[in-house]
PDB file of C-alpha atoms in Angstrom:
ATOM      1  CA  GLY D 124     -28.856 -13.060   9.453  1.00 74.00           C
ATOM      2  CA  ILE D 125     -25.432 -14.387  10.249  1.00 81.00           C
ATOM      3  CA  VAL D 126     -24.000 -17.530   8.707  1.00 82.00           C
ATOM      4  CA  THR D 127     -20.521 -18.965   8.475  1.00 82.00           C
ATOM      5  CA  LEU D 128     -18.633 -19.324   5.233  1.00 82.00           C
ATOM      6  CA  GLU D 129     -18.093 -22.978   6.089  1.00 82.00           C
ATOM      7  CA  SER D 130     -21.800 -23.674   6.519  1.00 83.00           C
ATOM      8  CA  ILE D 131     -22.679 -22.054   3.202  1.00 84.00           C
ATOM      9  CA  ARG D 132     -19.856 -23.508   1.124  1.00 82.00           C
ATOM     10  CA  SER D 133     -20.696 -27.050   2.203  1.00 84.00           C
ATOM     11  CA  ALA D 134     -24.433 -26.699   1.493  1.00 84.00           C
ATOM     12  CA  GLN D 135     -24.621 -26.996  -2.302  1.00 84.00           C
ATOM     13  CA  PRO D 136     -28.451 -27.006  -2.342  1.00 87.00           C
ATOM     14  CA  LEU D 137     -28.426 -23.703  -0.439  1.00 85.00           C
ATOM     15  CA  LEU D 138     -25.965 -22.174  -2.890  1.00 85.00           C
ATOM     16  CA  THR D 139     -28.082 -23.319  -5.802  1.00 88.00           C
ATOM     17  CA  ARG D 140     -31.238 -21.926  -4.210  1.00 89.00           C
ATOM     18  CA  LEU D 141     -29.577 -18.580  -3.417  1.00 88.00           C
ATOM     19  CA  SER D 142     -28.402 -18.348  -6.995  1.00 89.00           C
ATOM     20  CA  GLU D 143     -31.896 -19.123  -8.310  1.00 91.00           C
ATOM     21  CA  LEU D 144     -33.681 -16.693  -5.986  1.00 93.00           C
ATOM     22  CA  SER D 145     -31.056 -13.971  -6.436  1.00 92.00           C
ATOM     23  CA  PRO D 146     -31.980 -12.065  -3.249  1.00 93.00           C
ATOM     24  CA  SER D 147     -30.541  -8.621  -2.673  1.00 93.00           C
ATOM     25  CA  PHE D 148     -28.417  -7.871   0.385  1.00 93.00           C
ATOM     26  CA  ASP D 149     -27.518  -4.387   1.556  1.00 94.00           C
ATOM     27  CA  LEU D 150     -24.289  -5.605   3.119  1.00 94.00           C
ATOM     28  CA  VAL D 151     -22.369  -8.862   3.244  1.00 92.00           C
ATOM     29  CA  ILE D 152     -19.359  -9.164   5.541  1.00 92.00           C
ATOM     30  CA  VAL D 153     -17.073 -12.143   5.035  1.00 90.00           C
ATOM     31  CA  ASP D 154     -14.719 -12.936   7.900  1.00 89.00           C
ATOM     32  CA  GLU D 155     -11.659 -15.072   7.198  1.00 87.00           C
ATOM     33  CA  ALA D 156     -11.972 -14.048   3.550  1.00 88.00           C
ATOM     34  CA  HIS D 157      -8.537 -15.462   2.774  1.00 88.00           C
ATOM     35  CA  ASN D 158     -10.327 -18.839   2.673  1.00 87.00           C
ATOM     36  CA  MET D 159     -11.807 -17.686  -0.659  1.00 89.00           C
ATOM     37  CA  ARG D 160      -8.450 -17.173  -2.360  1.00 87.00           C
ATOM     38  CA  ASN D 161      -8.500 -20.377  -4.409  1.00 88.00           C
ATOM     39  CA  ARG D 162     -10.736 -20.120  -7.502  1.00 88.00           C
ATOM     40  CA  THR D 163     -11.371 -23.878  -7.551  1.00 90.00           C
ATOM     41  CA  THR D 164     -13.080 -24.017  -4.141  1.00 88.00           C
ATOM     42  CA  ASN D 165     -16.674 -23.683  -3.030  1.00 88.00           C
ATOM     43  CA  SER D 166     -15.547 -20.853  -0.757  1.00 89.00           C
ATOM     44  CA  PHE D 167     -14.491 -18.835  -3.807  1.00 90.00           C
ATOM     45  CA  ARG D 168     -17.808 -19.596  -5.512  1.00 89.00           C
ATOM     46  CA  VAL D 169     -19.633 -18.353  -2.399  1.00 89.00           C
ATOM     47  CA  GLY D 170     -17.656 -15.111  -2.611  1.00 89.00           C
ATOM     48  CA  GLU D 171     -18.513 -14.706  -6.285  1.00 90.00           C
ATOM     49  CA  LEU D 172     -22.183 -15.363  -5.584  1.00 91.00           C
ATOM     50  CA  PHE D 173     -22.386 -12.839  -2.761  1.00 91.00           C
ATOM     51  CA  ALA D 174     -20.530 -10.290  -4.870  1.00 90.00           C
ATOM     52  CA  THR D 175     -23.443 -10.441  -7.318  1.00 91.00           C
ATOM     53  CA  LEU D 176     -26.098 -10.324  -4.591  1.00 93.00           C
ATOM     54  CA  ALA D 177     -24.718  -7.658  -2.272  1.00 93.00           C
ATOM     55  CA  GLU D 178     -24.890  -3.908  -2.666  1.00 93.00           C
ATOM     56  CA  ASN D 179     -21.820  -3.649  -0.412  1.00 92.00           C
ATOM     57  CA  LEU D 180     -19.244  -6.331   0.284  1.00 91.00           C
ATOM     58  CA  ILE D 181     -16.563  -6.278   2.981  1.00 92.00           C
ATOM     59  CA  TYR D 182     -13.822  -8.872   3.307  1.00 90.00           C
ATOM     60  CA  LEU D 183     -12.043  -9.309   6.623  1.00 89.00           C
ATOM     61  CA  SER D 184      -8.807 -11.241   7.005  1.00 85.00           C
ATOM     62  CA  ALA D 185      -5.747 -11.012   9.171  1.00 81.00           C
ATOM     63  CA  THR D 186      -3.534 -12.496   6.458  1.00 73.00           C
ATOM     64  CA  PRO D 187      -4.438 -11.277   2.956  1.00 59.00           C
ATOM     65  CA  LEU D 188      -1.041  -9.724   2.269  1.00 62.00           C
ATOM     66  CA  ASN D 189       0.704 -12.944   3.248  1.00 63.00           C
ATOM     67  CA  LEU D 190      -0.908 -14.521   0.224  1.00 66.00           C
ATOM     68  CA  GLY D 191       0.681 -14.583  -3.194  1.00 79.00           C
ATOM     69  CA  ARG D 192      -0.328 -12.104  -5.864  1.00 83.00           C
ATOM     70  CA  SER D 193      -2.603 -14.610  -7.581  1.00 87.00           C
ATOM     71  CA  ASP D 194      -4.451 -15.283  -4.305  1.00 86.00           C
ATOM     72  CA  LEU D 195      -4.811 -11.577  -3.638  1.00 86.00           C
ATOM     73  CA  PHE D 196      -6.068 -11.093  -7.200  1.00 89.00           C
ATOM     74  CA  ASN D 197      -8.699 -13.773  -6.646  1.00 89.00           C
ATOM     75  CA  LEU D 198     -10.000 -11.918  -3.606  1.00 88.00           C
ATOM     76  CA  VAL D 199     -10.025  -8.378  -4.987  1.00 87.00           C
ATOM     77  CA  SER D 200     -11.420  -9.446  -8.353  1.00 88.00           C
ATOM     78  CA  THR D 201     -14.618 -10.567  -6.626  1.00 88.00           C
ATOM     79  CA  LEU D 202     -14.838  -7.197  -4.874  1.00 87.00           C
ATOM     80  CA  ASP D 203     -14.292  -5.203  -8.071  1.00 86.00           C
ATOM     81  CA  PRO D 204     -14.406  -7.366 -11.216  1.00 83.00           C
ATOM     82  CA  GLY D 205     -14.320  -4.338 -13.519  1.00 85.00           C
ATOM     83  CA  GLY D 206     -11.354  -2.814 -11.736  1.00 83.00           C
ATOM     84  CA  PHE D 207      -9.337  -6.025 -11.858  1.00 83.00           C
ATOM     85  CA  PRO D 208     -10.529  -7.888 -14.974  1.00 86.00           C
ATOM     86  CA  ASP D 209      -7.597 -10.291 -15.270  1.00 90.00           C
ATOM     87  CA  PHE D 210      -4.355 -11.170 -13.534  1.00 92.00           C
ATOM     88  CA  GLY D 211      -2.168  -9.369 -16.082  1.00 89.00           C
ATOM     89  CA  VAL D 212      -4.018  -6.104 -15.536  1.00 86.00           C
ATOM     90  CA  PHE D 213      -3.893  -6.655 -11.775  1.00 89.00           C
ATOM     91  CA  HIS D 214      -0.120  -7.216 -11.911  1.00 88.00           C
ATOM     92  CA  ASP D 215       0.353  -4.030 -13.929  1.00 87.00           C
ATOM     93  CA  GLN D 216      -1.855  -2.084 -11.508  1.00 86.00           C
ATOM     94  CA  LEU D 217       0.232  -3.250  -8.542  1.00 88.00           C
ATOM     95  CA  GLU D 218       3.604  -2.491 -10.128  1.00 92.00           C
ATOM     96  CA  PRO D 219       3.730   1.213  -9.093  1.00 94.00           C
ATOM     97  CA  ASN D 220       3.079   0.214  -5.461  1.00 93.00           C
ATOM     98  CA  ARG D 221       6.494  -1.443  -5.276  1.00 93.00           C
ATOM     99  CA  PHE D 222       8.188   1.849  -6.124  1.00 96.00           C
ATOM    100  CA  LEU D 223       5.886   3.908  -3.908  1.00 96.00           C
ATOM    101  CA  ASN D 224       6.697   1.647  -0.967  1.00 95.00           C
ATOM    102  CA  GLU D 225      10.392   2.102  -1.651  1.00 97.00           C
ATOM    103  CA  VAL D 226      10.007   5.908  -1.767  1.00 97.00           C
ATOM    104  CA  LEU D 227       8.308   5.821   1.628  1.00 97.00           C
ATOM    105  CA  SER D 228      10.988   3.532   3.036  1.00 97.00           C
ATOM    106  CA  LEU D 229      13.789   5.761   1.756  1.00 97.00           C
ATOM    107  CA  THR D 230      12.279   8.934   3.182  1.00 97.00           C
ATOM    108  CA  ARG D 231      11.801   7.248   6.551  1.00 96.00           C
ATOM    109  CA  ARG D 232      15.436   6.119   6.663  1.00 96.00           C
ATOM    110  CA  ASN D 233      16.617   9.517   5.426  1.00 94.00           C
ATOM    111  CA  THR D 234      20.069   8.343   4.370  1.00 95.00           C
ATOM    112  CA  PRO D 235      22.336  10.766   2.495  1.00 95.00           C
ATOM    113  CA  ASP D 236      21.269   9.304  -0.865  1.00 96.00           C
ATOM    114  CA  ALA D 237      17.554   8.971   0.018  1.00 96.00           C
ATOM    115  CA  ALA D 238      16.346  11.871  -2.141  1.00 97.00           C
ATOM    116  CA  GLU D 239      18.293  10.726  -5.191  1.00 97.00           C
ATOM    117  CA  ARG D 240      17.160   7.117  -4.882  1.00 97.00           C
ATOM    118  CA  ALA D 241      13.544   8.108  -4.161  1.00 97.00           C
ATOM    119  CA  SER D 242      13.603  10.319  -7.249  1.00 97.00           C
ATOM    120  CA  GLU D 243      14.818   7.355  -9.314  1.00 98.00           C
ATOM    121  CA  HIS D 244      11.867   5.276  -8.084  1.00 98.00           C
ATOM    122  CA  LEU D 245       9.427   8.029  -8.994  1.00 97.00           C
ATOM    123  CA  ALA D 246      10.978   8.131 -12.474  1.00 97.00           C
ATOM    124  CA  LYS D 247      10.465   4.355 -12.755  1.00 97.00           C
ATOM    125  CA  ILE D 248       6.770   4.866 -12.020  1.00 96.00           C
ATOM    126  CA  GLU D 249       6.533   7.455 -14.787  1.00 96.00           C
ATOM    127  CA  ARG D 250       8.047   4.962 -17.261  1.00 95.00           C
ATOM    128  CA  LEU D 251       5.465   2.270 -16.503  1.00 94.00           C
ATOM    129  CA  PRO D 252       2.581   1.807 -18.978  1.00 89.00           C
ATOM    130  CA  GLN D 253       0.122   3.287 -16.456  1.00 85.00           C
ATOM    131  CA  GLY D 254       2.696   5.726 -15.092  1.00 88.00           C
ATOM    132  CA  SER D 255       1.652   8.767 -17.091  1.00 86.00           C
ATOM    133  CA  GLY D 256      -1.793   8.677 -15.479  1.00 89.00           C
ATOM    134  CA  ILE D 257      -0.265   8.431 -12.020  1.00 93.00           C
ATOM    135  CA  ALA D 258       2.267  11.182 -12.728  1.00 94.00           C
ATOM    136  CA  GLN D 259      -0.538  13.601 -13.622  1.00 95.00           C
ATOM    137  CA  ARG D 260      -2.198  13.261 -10.232  1.00 95.00           C
ATOM    138  CA  PRO D 261      -1.697  16.140  -7.774  1.00 97.00           C
ATOM    139  CA  SER D 262      -0.558  13.669  -5.097  1.00 96.00           C
ATOM    140  CA  PHE D 263       2.272  12.458  -7.330  1.00 97.00           C
ATOM    141  CA  LYS D 264       3.332  16.007  -8.196  1.00 97.00           C
ATOM    142  CA  ARG D 265       3.436  16.915  -4.499  1.00 98.00           C
ATOM    143  CA  LEU D 266       5.406  13.742  -3.736  1.00 98.00           C
ATOM    144  CA  ARG D 267       7.875  14.697  -6.446  1.00 97.00           C
ATOM    145  CA  GLN D 268       8.293  18.165  -4.847  1.00 97.00           C
ATOM    146  CA  ILE D 269       8.984  16.719  -1.406  1.00 97.00           C
ATOM    147  CA  VAL D 270      11.517  14.243  -2.774  1.00 97.00           C
ATOM    148  CA  ALA D 271      13.229  16.926  -4.869  1.00 97.00           C
ATOM    149  CA  ASP D 272      13.541  19.136  -1.781  1.00 96.00           C
ATOM    150  CA  GLY D 273      15.265  16.289   0.060  1.00 95.00           C
ATOM    151  CA  ARG D 274      14.442  17.438   3.606  1.00 94.00           C
ATOM    152  CA  PHE D 275      12.660  14.518   5.230  1.00 96.00           C
ATOM    153  CA  THR D 276      11.467  15.918   8.535  1.00 95.00           C
ATOM    154  CA  SER D 277       8.901  13.967  10.528  1.00 95.00           C
ATOM    155  CA  ASP D 278       6.142  16.177   9.086  1.00 96.00           C
ATOM    156  CA  ARG D 279       7.371  15.547   5.564  1.00 96.00           C
ATOM    157  CA  VAL D 280       7.623  11.792   6.125  1.00 96.00           C
ATOM    158  CA  ALA D 281       4.046  11.827   7.423  1.00 97.00           C
ATOM    159  CA  GLU D 282       3.002  13.647   4.266  1.00 97.00           C
ATOM    160  CA  VAL D 283       4.910  11.143   2.114  1.00 97.00           C
ATOM    161  CA  ARG D 284       3.060   8.341   3.937  1.00 97.00           C
ATOM    162  CA  ARG D 285      -0.286   9.996   3.175  1.00 96.00           C
ATOM    163  CA  LEU D 286       0.601  10.675  -0.458  1.00 97.00           C
ATOM    164  CA  THR D 287       1.879   7.163  -1.143  1.00 96.00           C
ATOM    165  CA  ALA D 288      -1.298   5.753   0.416  1.00 94.00           C
ATOM    166  CA  GLU D 289      -3.390   7.959  -1.880  1.00 95.00           C
ATOM    167  CA  LEU D 290      -1.409   6.800  -4.914  1.00 95.00           C
ATOM    168  CA  ASN D 291      -1.455   3.125  -3.966  1.00 92.00           C
ATOM    169  CA  SER D 292      -3.590   1.223  -6.469  1.00 84.00           C
ATOM    170  CA  LEU D 293      -5.224  -0.817  -3.697  1.00 78.00           C
ATOM    171  CA  GLY D 294      -5.791   2.196  -1.462  1.00 71.00           C
ATOM    172  CA  GLU D 295      -8.525   3.876  -3.449  1.00 57.00           C
TER     173      GLU D 295
END
């Protein structure tokens, strides 16, 4: 069936009954999922409930990246509680993305100092607590090779885009 988030979140008896019955759903799709970003709302509780009832859960939203990190954490933690157990871990997991995004930006702009600056950002990733695990991945090693070579042709920039997407902690 199809129901709206609004109709479920405002029907406390229905939420209670769903929780008691604990039905199993193959797939739950939540549109406008950004409405579940606040942990103190019924919308968030609906998301948590369906996360326990659904084999597969898909969140749709046109604005999730416009939210703050804590709001984004609230959403992804219901999708993968084990992968994002608390906000501190989530923050640490996102930290390499900042440097990966900068590497991609530098290679796209291809300024005279792009290779040197991109290499510095890759080194920053390696110094992060989770950086050694990232640095061991084949995608990171290939990214390091491309940056060291310093020739950012359109094909190479496309490869950098693919590699940074593979390494992105939210892209897995």
